[in-house]
Amino acid sequence: MTSQVSSPAEKTDGALVGEQRAPGAGGEGKEVRRLDRVIIRFAGDSGDGMQLTGDRFTSETASFGNDLSTLPNFPAEIRAPAGTLPGVSSFQLHFADHDILTPGDAPNVLVAMNPAALKANIGDVPRGAEIIVNTDEFTKRPMAKVGYATSPLEDGSLEAYNVHPVPLTTLTIEALKEFGLSRKEAERSKNMFALGLLSWMYHRPTEGTEKFLRAKFAKKPDIAEANVTAFRAGWNFGETTEDFATSYEVAPATKAFPTGTYRNISGNLALSYGLVAASQQADLPLYLGSYPITPASDILHELSKHKNFGVRTFQAEDEIAGIGAALGAAFGGSLAVTTTSGPGVALKSETIGLAVSLELPLLIVDIQRGGPSTGLPTKTEQADLLQAMYGRNGEAPVPIVAPKTPADCFDAALDAARIALTYRTPVFLLSDGYLANGSEPWRIPEVDELPDLRVQFASGPNHELADGTEAFWPYKRDEHTLARPWAIPGTPGLEHRIGGIEKQDGTGNISYDPANHDFMVRTRQAKIDGIEVPDLDVDDPSGEANTLVVGWGSTYGPITAAVRRVRGAGERIAQVHLRHLNPFPRNLGEVLRRYDKVVVPEMNLGQLSTLLRAKYLVDARSHTQVSGMPFKAEQLAEVLKEAIND
């Protein structure tokens, strides 16, 4: 969905919840409270439709004009064991009337569809928060599955919370009596009942969800209308029941965004759109050679829909075939892409080395996940940095670009394509599961704002031999970029060798000469070292901070939120965030030496800090987390305060 915003940008901290009371809407005689932000978490079995419920609530929130950030969290199994802790699926949404950066540390509202959902999430819920529970599921057997000897709804263990017991299953079945559905079929709509109730509580629009349901179940109109009816029943329940005496309003974030047209977008969707835009700006066909792997598969699914833009997608039989086809497409003159996650990068490493040797543009999109090996397929991590940097035989340097937010995946894709096409090199684009599945508002850019990525293919001889004969030398380089010419196969007079055996400088002939190999290795490294990337902008408002926090990739949101909290407490701290990890920005060393203390939070065991210590000889202090979940801003703020005062 898209929405128009016409106010200038204004940044606010967003660390506290403001509250005002107003009489009026939301049911006769019911109170409406105005909040500046809310964090809601939907939780249930992986078959309860929590991701769909969260996605619909998010879409309506985006259309309303709030700033938002989401965190889907689901099991790796297609259908995890019902009623168990490993089978719990959740979706957290943080939305506000101002600029926000993260999905939030702790939910203000938890919707628990069963005992497992309650037990798995109650530890994150602060005292005084609201908990909506489906009482129909709190029977002896489901409670026993998760270790509840007595019902938490009756034993006083939830006294610190504002609990709303709602028989969601019973109410849904009652609402759908007229449809003649079986009990099991009717139960499936209880997530829509819950969505309707929450939509009433927070004054969310409803038209978009009803339209979505009718489109989704267009071939089963009875099921479509049953879901719409359950959705409306949930809304009406909130309107009429005495248990929900208050509803809440969160105004649109009219001051959080620059003027433009916005839509809600996930990282994988933004990245897909960025690749399509890059191919259009380069005037090249886009070719994706890929093998499905979580959490990268959505890019393959999305790009397969865009044949009208000249996109070709190839679902290969394995990871090696996927990148091999992509590299062949690069040789043939396409903007070539392969998508994967960490395990797939390991399989693709030999062909990435071949791409380095061939010096052809190729985008390797790595949507990182928890490892090693199969690891945690649906959880996030940013532990592939050293693999991207060094995970090939020989000296095989590859540029690395990392987006910082879901929406930034669009711009990062364009940037990676710029580097690949300009310098004739494979490029790593390192996203992760948090960015890939999370979402936020994205301003849709105008076409004239996009960079010109057009390239010139070789069209004729480029070298004069000693006897005056003109020849084509495939490794004769541009004096500024050190890029070799890109010659399309079949162009008369431009025949040349390719392959993994070392080539002679200039001619491209096979060469085993030691001096030539030394020269080619150093030249390939110099080409990467010479890539133009912007200097770092340091966020240091006072100019008097002695502590610098350095981040990369998806840690941007939690780090920036933590920095705001630290500054709000009166401390001075500086911040930089790296998009380009190879080569580093040219002013990075000078920036690091400017501060007495450097803190590097990462979702790994200190990979960026290792690189910074090795290259710049600074005492970079790691703060690491490998739980499969993103940092919490409050915890990170405490770490930064300790570093400042150490």
PDB file of C-alpha atoms in Angstrom, residues 290-385:
ATOM      1  CA  SER A 290      19.625 -19.155  -8.110  1.00  0.00           C
ATOM      2  CA  TYR A 291      18.830 -22.155  -5.954  1.00  0.00           C
ATOM      3  CA  PRO A 292      16.100 -21.756  -3.300  1.00  0.00           C
ATOM      4  CA  ILE A 293      17.406 -21.237   0.230  1.00  0.00           C
ATOM      5  CA  THR A 294      15.964 -19.545   3.308  1.00  0.00           C
ATOM      6  CA  PRO A 295      15.908 -16.557   3.740  1.00  0.00           C
ATOM      7  CA  ALA A 296      16.829 -15.588   0.147  1.00  0.00           C
ATOM      8  CA  SER A 297      14.136 -17.457  -1.799  1.00  0.00           C
ATOM      9  CA  ASP A 298      11.708 -14.519  -1.830  1.00  0.00           C
ATOM     10  CA  ILE A 299      14.040 -12.650  -4.218  1.00  0.00           C
ATOM     11  CA  LEU A 300      13.789 -15.499  -6.741  1.00  0.00           C
ATOM     12  CA  HIS A 301      10.010 -15.562  -6.300  1.00  0.00           C
ATOM     13  CA  GLU A 302       9.706 -11.805  -6.774  1.00  0.00           C
ATOM     14  CA  LEU A 303      12.036 -11.435  -9.760  1.00  0.00           C
ATOM     15  CA  SER A 304      10.234 -14.262 -11.567  1.00  0.00           C
ATOM     16  CA  LYS A 305       7.210 -11.933 -11.752  1.00  0.00           C
ATOM     17  CA  HIS A 306       9.002  -9.242 -13.766  1.00  0.00           C
ATOM     18  CA  LYS A 307       9.537 -10.662 -17.239  1.00  0.00           C
ATOM     19  CA  ASN A 308       8.029  -7.416 -18.545  1.00  0.00           C
ATOM     20  CA  PHE A 309      11.259  -5.704 -17.473  1.00  0.00           C
ATOM     21  CA  GLY A 310      13.434  -8.194 -19.315  1.00  0.00           C
ATOM     22  CA  VAL A 311      14.183 -10.212 -16.182  1.00  0.00           C
ATOM     23  CA  ARG A 312      15.136 -13.858 -16.658  1.00  0.00           C
ATOM     24  CA  THR A 313      15.147 -16.173 -13.654  1.00  0.00           C
ATOM     25  CA  PHE A 314      16.676 -19.640 -13.607  1.00  0.00           C
ATOM     26  CA  GLN A 315      15.967 -21.963 -10.674  1.00  0.00           C
ATOM     27  CA  ALA A 316      18.962 -24.245 -10.899  1.00  0.00           C
ATOM     28  CA  GLU A 317      19.374 -27.787  -9.598  1.00  0.00           C
ATOM     29  CA  ASP A 318      21.960 -26.664  -7.036  1.00  0.00           C
ATOM     30  CA  GLU A 319      23.950 -23.673  -5.822  1.00  0.00           C
ATOM     31  CA  ILE A 320      26.920 -24.321  -8.111  1.00  0.00           C
ATOM     32  CA  ALA A 321      24.755 -24.479 -11.224  1.00  0.00           C
ATOM     33  CA  GLY A 322      22.987 -21.279 -10.179  1.00  0.00           C
ATOM     34  CA  ILE A 323      26.136 -19.180 -10.001  1.00  0.00           C
ATOM     35  CA  GLY A 324      27.639 -20.899 -13.043  1.00  0.00           C
ATOM     36  CA  ALA A 325      24.631 -19.864 -15.129  1.00  0.00           C
ATOM     37  CA  ALA A 326      24.799 -16.339 -13.723  1.00  0.00           C
ATOM     38  CA  LEU A 327      28.486 -16.011 -14.581  1.00  0.00           C
ATOM     39  CA  GLY A 328      27.750 -17.251 -18.089  1.00  0.00           C
ATOM     40  CA  ALA A 329      25.051 -14.588 -18.388  1.00  0.00           C
ATOM     41  CA  ALA A 330      27.581 -11.958 -17.286  1.00  0.00           C
ATOM     42  CA  PHE A 331      29.929 -13.124 -20.037  1.00  0.00           C
ATOM     43  CA  GLY A 332      27.001 -12.746 -22.433  1.00  0.00           C
ATOM     44  CA  GLY A 333      26.338  -9.121 -21.463  1.00  0.00           C
ATOM     45  CA  SER A 334      23.657  -9.326 -18.763  1.00  0.00           C
ATOM     46  CA  LEU A 335      23.500  -7.777 -15.341  1.00  0.00           C
ATOM     47  CA  ALA A 336      23.986 -11.111 -13.588  1.00  0.00           C
ATOM     48  CA  VAL A 337      22.900 -11.992 -10.054  1.00  0.00           C
ATOM     49  CA  THR A 338      22.961 -15.055  -7.856  1.00  0.00           C
ATOM     50  CA  THR A 339      21.124 -15.176  -4.515  1.00  0.00           C
ATOM     51  CA  THR A 340      21.838 -17.406  -1.544  1.00  0.00           C
ATOM     52  CA  SER A 341      22.651 -17.609   2.158  1.00  0.00           C
ATOM     53  CA  GLY A 342      25.822 -18.653   3.996  1.00  0.00           C
ATOM     54  CA  PRO A 343      25.778 -22.384   3.148  1.00  0.00           C
ATOM     55  CA  GLY A 344      25.270 -21.534  -0.507  1.00  0.00           C
ATOM     56  CA  VAL A 345      28.170 -19.077  -0.509  1.00  0.00           C
ATOM     57  CA  ALA A 346      30.435 -21.958   0.540  1.00  0.00           C
ATOM     58  CA  LEU A 347      29.324 -23.954  -2.498  1.00  0.00           C
ATOM     59  CA  LYS A 348      29.662 -20.973  -4.825  1.00  0.00           C
ATOM     60  CA  SER A 349      33.160 -20.021  -3.681  1.00  0.00           C
ATOM     61  CA  GLU A 350      35.068 -21.638  -6.575  1.00  0.00           C
ATOM     62  CA  THR A 351      32.930 -19.878  -9.170  1.00  0.00           C
ATOM     63  CA  ILE A 352      33.274 -16.575  -7.313  1.00  0.00           C
ATOM     64  CA  GLY A 353      37.038 -17.031  -7.629  1.00  0.00           C
ATOM     65  CA  LEU A 354      36.552 -17.714 -11.340  1.00  0.00           C
ATOM     66  CA  ALA A 355      34.565 -14.467 -11.645  1.00  0.00           C
ATOM     67  CA  VAL A 356      37.469 -12.629  -9.984  1.00  0.00           C
ATOM     68  CA  SER A 357      39.843 -14.132 -12.557  1.00  0.00           C
ATOM     69  CA  LEU A 358      37.535 -13.426 -15.501  1.00  0.00           C
ATOM     70  CA  GLU A 359      36.892  -9.889 -14.180  1.00  0.00           C
ATOM     71  CA  LEU A 360      33.211  -9.906 -15.055  1.00  0.00           C
ATOM     72  CA  PRO A 361      30.401  -8.072 -13.226  1.00  0.00           C
ATOM     73  CA  LEU A 362      28.403 -10.406 -10.980  1.00  0.00           C
ATOM     74  CA  LEU A 363      26.278  -9.692  -7.897  1.00  0.00           C
ATOM     75  CA  ILE A 364      26.394 -12.315  -5.135  1.00  0.00           C
ATOM     76  CA  VAL A 365      23.484 -11.614  -2.774  1.00  0.00           C
ATOM     77  CA  ASP A 366      24.005 -13.289   0.604  1.00  0.00           C
ATOM     78  CA  ILE A 367      20.999 -13.076   2.945  1.00  0.00           C
ATOM     79  CA  GLN A 368      22.825 -14.144   6.098  1.00  0.00           C
ATOM     80  CA  ARG A 369      21.330 -16.494   8.679  1.00  0.00           C
ATOM     81  CA  GLY A 370      22.440 -18.305  11.812  1.00  0.00           C
ATOM     82  CA  GLY A 371      25.223 -20.835  11.261  1.00  0.00           C
ATOM     83  CA  PRO A 372      27.410 -22.796  10.938  1.00  0.00           C
ATOM     84  CA  SER A 373      26.234 -25.446   8.472  1.00  0.00           C
ATOM     85  CA  THR A 374      22.437 -25.512   8.257  1.00  0.00           C
ATOM     86  CA  GLY A 375      22.379 -23.634  11.557  1.00  0.00           C
ATOM     87  CA  LEU A 376      19.279 -21.537  12.193  1.00  0.00           C
ATOM     88  CA  PRO A 377      17.644 -21.070   8.779  1.00  0.00           C
ATOM     89  CA  THR A 378      14.913 -18.658   9.931  1.00  0.00           C
ATOM     90  CA  LYS A 379      16.981 -16.655  12.444  1.00  0.00           C
ATOM     91  CA  THR A 380      19.240 -13.708  11.765  1.00  0.00           C
ATOM     92  CA  GLU A 381      23.012 -13.332  12.049  1.00  0.00           C
ATOM     93  CA  GLN A 382      25.725 -11.310  10.320  1.00  0.00           C
ATOM     94  CA  ALA A 383      28.506 -13.850  10.566  1.00  0.00           C
ATOM     95  CA  ASP A 384      29.419 -14.206   6.866  1.00  0.00           C
ATOM     96  CA  LEU A 385      31.604 -11.100   6.693  1.00  0.00           C
TER      97      LEU A 385
END
